[in-house]
PDB file of C-alpha atoms in Angstrom:
ATOM      1  CA  ASP I   1      26.472   2.861   4.447  1.00 95.00           C
ATOM      2  CA  TYR I   2      22.679   2.913   4.753  1.00 94.00           C
ATOM      3  CA  LEU I   3      22.131   3.205   1.008  1.00 97.00           C
ATOM      4  CA  LEU I   4      24.623   0.374   0.426  1.00 96.00           C
ATOM      5  CA  ARG I   5      22.729  -1.735   2.989  1.00 95.00           C
ATOM      6  CA  ILE I   6      19.496  -1.388   1.013  1.00 95.00           C
ATOM      7  CA  ASN I   7      21.290  -1.791  -2.342  1.00 96.00           C
ATOM      8  CA  TYR I   8      20.146   1.627  -3.543  1.00 97.00           C
ATOM      9  CA  THR I   9      22.208   3.290  -6.272  1.00 95.00           C
ATOM     10  CA  GLY I  10      19.651   5.663  -7.803  1.00 96.00           C
ATOM     11  CA  GLY I  11      19.084   9.398  -7.539  1.00 97.00           C
ATOM     12  CA  LEU I  12      19.229  11.184  -4.203  1.00 97.00           C
ATOM     13  CA  GLU I  13      17.149  14.268  -4.965  1.00 97.00           C
ATOM     14  CA  PRO I  14      13.920  14.403  -2.920  1.00 97.00           C
ATOM     15  CA  THR I  15      11.475  13.495  -5.711  1.00 97.00           C
ATOM     16  CA  LEU I  16       8.414  11.252  -5.688  1.00 96.00           C
ATOM     17  CA  GLU I  17      10.038   8.802  -8.115  1.00 96.00           C
ATOM     18  CA  ASN I  18      13.217   8.549  -6.029  1.00 97.00           C
ATOM     19  CA  LEU I  19      11.073   8.071  -2.916  1.00 96.00           C
ATOM     20  CA  ARG I  20       9.314   5.157  -4.621  1.00 94.00           C
ATOM     21  CA  LYS I  21      12.657   3.540  -5.518  1.00 96.00           C
ATOM     22  CA  ILE I  22      14.265   4.128  -2.114  1.00 95.00           C
ATOM     23  CA  THR I  23      11.189   2.757  -0.320  1.00 93.00           C
ATOM     24  CA  TRP I  24      11.090  -0.354  -2.495  1.00 92.00           C
ATOM     25  CA  SER I  25      14.839  -0.969  -2.046  1.00 94.00           C
ATOM     26  CA  HIS I  26      14.385  -0.638   1.710  1.00 92.00           C
ATOM     27  CA  LYS I  27      11.355  -2.932   1.720  1.00 90.00           C
ATOM     28  CA  ILE I  28      13.255  -5.672  -0.137  1.00 91.00           C
ATOM     29  CA  ALA I  29      16.502  -5.398   1.881  1.00 92.00           C
ATOM     30  CA  VAL I  30      15.357  -4.909   5.491  1.00 91.00           C
ATOM     31  CA  PRO I  31      13.247  -7.726   6.975  1.00 85.00           C
ATOM     32  CA  TYR I  32      10.269  -7.224   9.253  1.00 78.00           C
ATOM     33  CA  THR I  33      11.021  -9.348  12.308  1.00 75.00           C
ATOM     34  CA  ASN I  34       8.901  -9.492  15.438  1.00 66.00           C
ATOM     35  CA  LEU I  35      10.422 -12.410  17.339  1.00 63.00           C
ATOM     36  CA  GLN I  36      12.060  -9.980  19.767  1.00 62.00           C
ATOM     37  CA  ILE I  37       8.596  -9.020  21.016  1.00 62.00           C
ATOM     38  CA  HIS I  38       8.005 -12.605  22.125  1.00 65.00           C
ATOM     39  CA  GLY I  39      10.882 -12.996  24.560  1.00 65.00           C
ATOM     40  CA  GLY I  40      13.935 -12.023  22.537  1.00 61.00           C
ATOM     41  CA  SER I  41      15.991  -8.868  22.789  1.00 63.00           C
ATOM     42  CA  ARG I  42      14.218  -5.648  23.735  1.00 64.00           C
ATOM     43  CA  LEU I  43      13.017  -3.169  21.124  1.00 64.00           C
ATOM     44  CA  HIS I  44      15.458  -0.349  20.426  1.00 59.00           C
ATOM     45  CA  PHE I  45      14.033   3.118  19.976  1.00 75.00           C
ATOM     46  CA  ASP I  46      17.462   4.698  20.089  1.00 85.00           C
ATOM     47  CA  LEU I  47      18.644   5.868  16.660  1.00 87.00           C
ATOM     48  CA  LYS I  48      22.220   4.647  17.175  1.00 92.00           C
ATOM     49  CA  GLN I  49      21.030   1.186  18.226  1.00 88.00           C
ATOM     50  CA  GLN I  50      18.565   1.010  15.320  1.00 88.00           C
ATOM     51  CA  TYR I  51      21.312   2.010  12.891  1.00 92.00           C
ATOM     52  CA  ASP I  52      23.706  -0.572  14.335  1.00 92.00           C
ATOM     53  CA  ASN I  53      21.081  -3.321  14.164  1.00 89.00           C
ATOM     54  CA  ILE I  54      19.702  -2.575  10.692  1.00 88.00           C
ATOM     55  CA  VAL I  55      22.704  -1.141   8.828  1.00 93.00           C
ATOM     56  CA  THR I  56      25.830  -2.493  10.506  1.00 93.00           C
ATOM     57  CA  LYS I  57      24.534  -5.922  11.576  1.00 93.00           C
ATOM     58  CA  ARG I  58      22.168  -6.197   8.582  1.00 90.00           C
ATOM     59  CA  GLY I  59      19.233  -7.025  10.852  1.00 86.00           C
ATOM     60  CA  GLY I  60      15.575  -6.109  10.740  1.00 83.00           C
ATOM     61  CA  GLY I  61      12.925  -5.071  13.221  1.00 81.00           C
ATOM     62  CA  VAL I  62       9.335  -4.050  13.789  1.00 76.00           C
ATOM     63  CA  CYS I  63       7.702  -1.005  12.212  1.00 74.00           C
ATOM     64  CA  TYR I  64       8.847   1.387  14.946  1.00 76.00           C
ATOM     65  CA  GLU I  65      12.473   0.389  14.403  1.00 85.00           C
ATOM     66  CA  ILE I  66      12.416   0.077  10.607  1.00 86.00           C
ATOM     67  CA  ASN I  67      10.274   3.113   9.867  1.00 87.00           C
ATOM     68  CA  GLY I  68      11.974   5.151  12.592  1.00 88.00           C
ATOM     69  CA  LEU I  69      15.371   4.705  10.967  1.00 91.00           C
ATOM     70  CA  PHE I  70      13.835   5.207   7.511  1.00 93.00           C
ATOM     71  CA  VAL I  71      12.569   8.618   8.661  1.00 94.00           C
ATOM     72  CA  TRP I  72      16.134   9.536   9.621  1.00 95.00           C
ATOM     73  CA  LEU I  73      17.393   8.518   6.155  1.00 96.00           C
ATOM     74  CA  LEU I  74      14.691  10.465   4.320  1.00 97.00           C
ATOM     75  CA  ARG I  75      15.358  13.594   6.370  1.00 97.00           C
ATOM     76  CA  LYS I  76      19.091  13.328   5.633  1.00 97.00           C
ATOM     77  CA  LEU I  77      18.184  13.192   1.915  1.00 97.00           C
ATOM     78  CA  GLY I  78      16.077  16.360   2.186  1.00 98.00           C
ATOM     79  CA  TYR I  79      12.530  14.960   2.314  1.00 97.00           C
ATOM     80  CA  LYS I  80       9.867  16.687   4.444  1.00 98.00           C
ATOM     81  CA  VAL I  81       8.838  13.825   6.713  1.00 96.00           C
ATOM     82  CA  LYS I  82       6.246  13.437   9.476  1.00 92.00           C
ATOM     83  CA  CYS I  83       5.227  10.359  11.426  1.00 83.00           C
ATOM     84  CA  ILE I  84       1.634   9.469  12.206  1.00 80.00           C
ATOM     85  CA  GLU I  85       0.082   6.618  14.139  1.00 76.00           C
ATOM     86  CA  GLY I  86      -1.863   3.944  12.350  1.00 72.00           C
ATOM     87  CA  ALA I  87      -4.364   1.240  13.191  1.00 66.00           C
ATOM     88  CA  PHE I  88      -5.320  -1.897  11.329  1.00 62.00           C
ATOM     89  CA  PHE I  89      -8.841  -2.893  10.366  1.00 62.00           C
ATOM     90  CA  ALA I  90     -10.036  -6.460   9.937  1.00 62.00           C
ATOM     91  CA  GLU I  91     -13.741  -6.329  10.904  1.00 63.00           C
ATOM     92  CA  GLU I  92     -12.868  -3.725  13.554  1.00 60.00           C
ATOM     93  CA  PHE I  93     -10.013  -1.339  14.248  1.00 56.00           C
ATOM     94  CA  THR I  94      -7.162  -2.492  16.428  1.00 55.00           C
ATOM     95  CA  CYS I  95      -5.818  -0.315  19.219  1.00 56.00           C
ATOM     96  CA  GLN I  96      -4.429   3.102  18.344  1.00 58.00           C
ATOM     97  CA  ARG I  97      -0.661   3.675  18.299  1.00 57.00           C
ATOM     98  CA  HIS I  98      -0.226   0.181  17.007  1.00 68.00           C
ATOM     99  CA  HIS I  99       1.774   1.180  13.957  1.00 71.00           C
ATOM    100  CA  LEU I 100       4.220   3.941  12.970  1.00 78.00           C
ATOM    101  CA  VAL I 101       3.447   5.350   9.524  1.00 81.00           C
ATOM    102  CA  VAL I 102       5.757   7.655   7.567  1.00 88.00           C
ATOM    103  CA  THR I 103       4.366  10.564   5.551  1.00 90.00           C
ATOM    104  CA  VAL I 104       6.257  12.743   3.065  1.00 95.00           C
ATOM    105  CA  ASP I 105       5.074  16.166   1.915  1.00 96.00           C
ATOM    106  CA  PHE I 106       5.759  17.280  -1.667  1.00 95.00           C
ATOM    107  CA  ASP I 107       4.047  20.669  -1.473  1.00 91.00           C
ATOM    108  CA  GLU I 108       2.317  20.950  -4.887  1.00 90.00           C
ATOM    109  CA  LEU I 109       1.971  17.154  -5.283  1.00 93.00           C
ATOM    110  CA  GLY I 110       0.513  16.675  -1.810  1.00 93.00           C
ATOM    111  CA  ARG I 111       1.301  14.323   1.047  1.00 92.00           C
ATOM    112  CA  TYR I 112       2.190  10.637   0.596  1.00 92.00           C
ATOM    113  CA  ILE I 113       2.455   7.615   2.867  1.00 88.00           C
ATOM    114  CA  VAL I 114       5.390   5.227   2.663  1.00 88.00           C
ATOM    115  CA  ASP I 115       5.686   2.171   4.872  1.00 83.00           C
ATOM    116  CA  PRO I 116       8.669  -0.117   4.297  1.00 82.00           C
ATOM    117  CA  GLY I 117       8.186  -1.530   7.801  1.00 74.00           C
ATOM    118  CA  TRP I 118       4.973  -3.408   6.993  1.00 68.00           C
ATOM    119  CA  LEU I 119       3.042  -4.956   4.092  1.00 64.00           C
ATOM    120  CA  MET I 120       2.424  -1.799   2.093  1.00 67.00           C
ATOM    121  CA  ALA I 121       5.412   0.052   0.692  1.00 70.00           C
ATOM    122  CA  GLY I 122       3.894   3.024  -1.171  1.00 78.00           C
ATOM    123  CA  PRO I 123       4.054   5.868  -1.814  1.00 87.00           C
ATOM    124  CA  ILE I 124       0.288   6.254  -1.539  1.00 83.00           C
ATOM    125  CA  LYS I 125      -1.218   9.723  -1.892  1.00 86.00           C
ATOM    126  CA  MET I 126      -3.089  10.702   1.263  1.00 82.00           C
ATOM    127  CA  GLN I 127      -6.727  10.867   0.221  1.00 79.00           C
ATOM    128  CA  VAL I 128      -9.500  10.141   2.680  1.00 73.00           C
ATOM    129  CA  MET I 129     -11.601   7.016   1.997  1.00 70.00           C
ATOM    130  CA  ILE I 130     -10.206   6.432  -1.498  1.00 75.00           C
ATOM    131  CA  PRO I 131      -9.344   2.719  -1.766  1.00 75.00           C
ATOM    132  CA  TYR I 132      -5.778   1.917  -2.737  1.00 72.00           C
ATOM    133  CA  VAL I 133      -5.207  -1.662  -3.851  1.00 74.00           C
ATOM    134  CA  ASP I 134      -1.700  -3.062  -3.345  1.00 68.00           C
ATOM    135  CA  GLY I 135      -1.639  -6.722  -4.340  1.00 69.00           C
ATOM    136  CA  HIS I 136      -4.112  -8.521  -2.070  1.00 68.00           C
ATOM    137  CA  HIS I 137      -4.592  -5.641   0.366  1.00 68.00           C
ATOM    138  CA  VAL I 138      -6.840  -2.591   0.271  1.00 70.00           C
ATOM    139  CA  TYR I 139      -5.902   0.558   2.184  1.00 68.00           C
ATOM    140  CA  ARG I 140      -8.129   3.496   3.104  1.00 69.00           C
ATOM    141  CA  LEU I 141      -7.397   6.564   5.196  1.00 69.00           C
ATOM    142  CA  ARG I 142     -10.008   7.559   7.681  1.00 66.00           C
TER     143      ARG I 142
END
């Protein structure tokens, strides 16, 4: 049902190319919505509630909801996934733990970041202080 929700019909093997396609399909199909933070329904950090909201009801969410459920999907497909915390920089860094970032380890290829729950989709290879340009945004790991 999840793969149908994101309109993904490609390969399921845990490869870098399939990760790129799954992430992009997810990014296009699942909207980032933050209205619930400003007085709407409460955030759901329960996997069943996230699944119901995003897959069954075809809703969206904030990064913790979207990326949290995406981690579940990737693990079910056999990817080696870890979550890390992220911060944004726009003249200065914002508070820590402001953003949930998904990383995927491909052993010989290295570790990659994917982020369908925000502006950048990825995968971006984790390399410290190497600029990665994605449209109008530049990302660096520090």
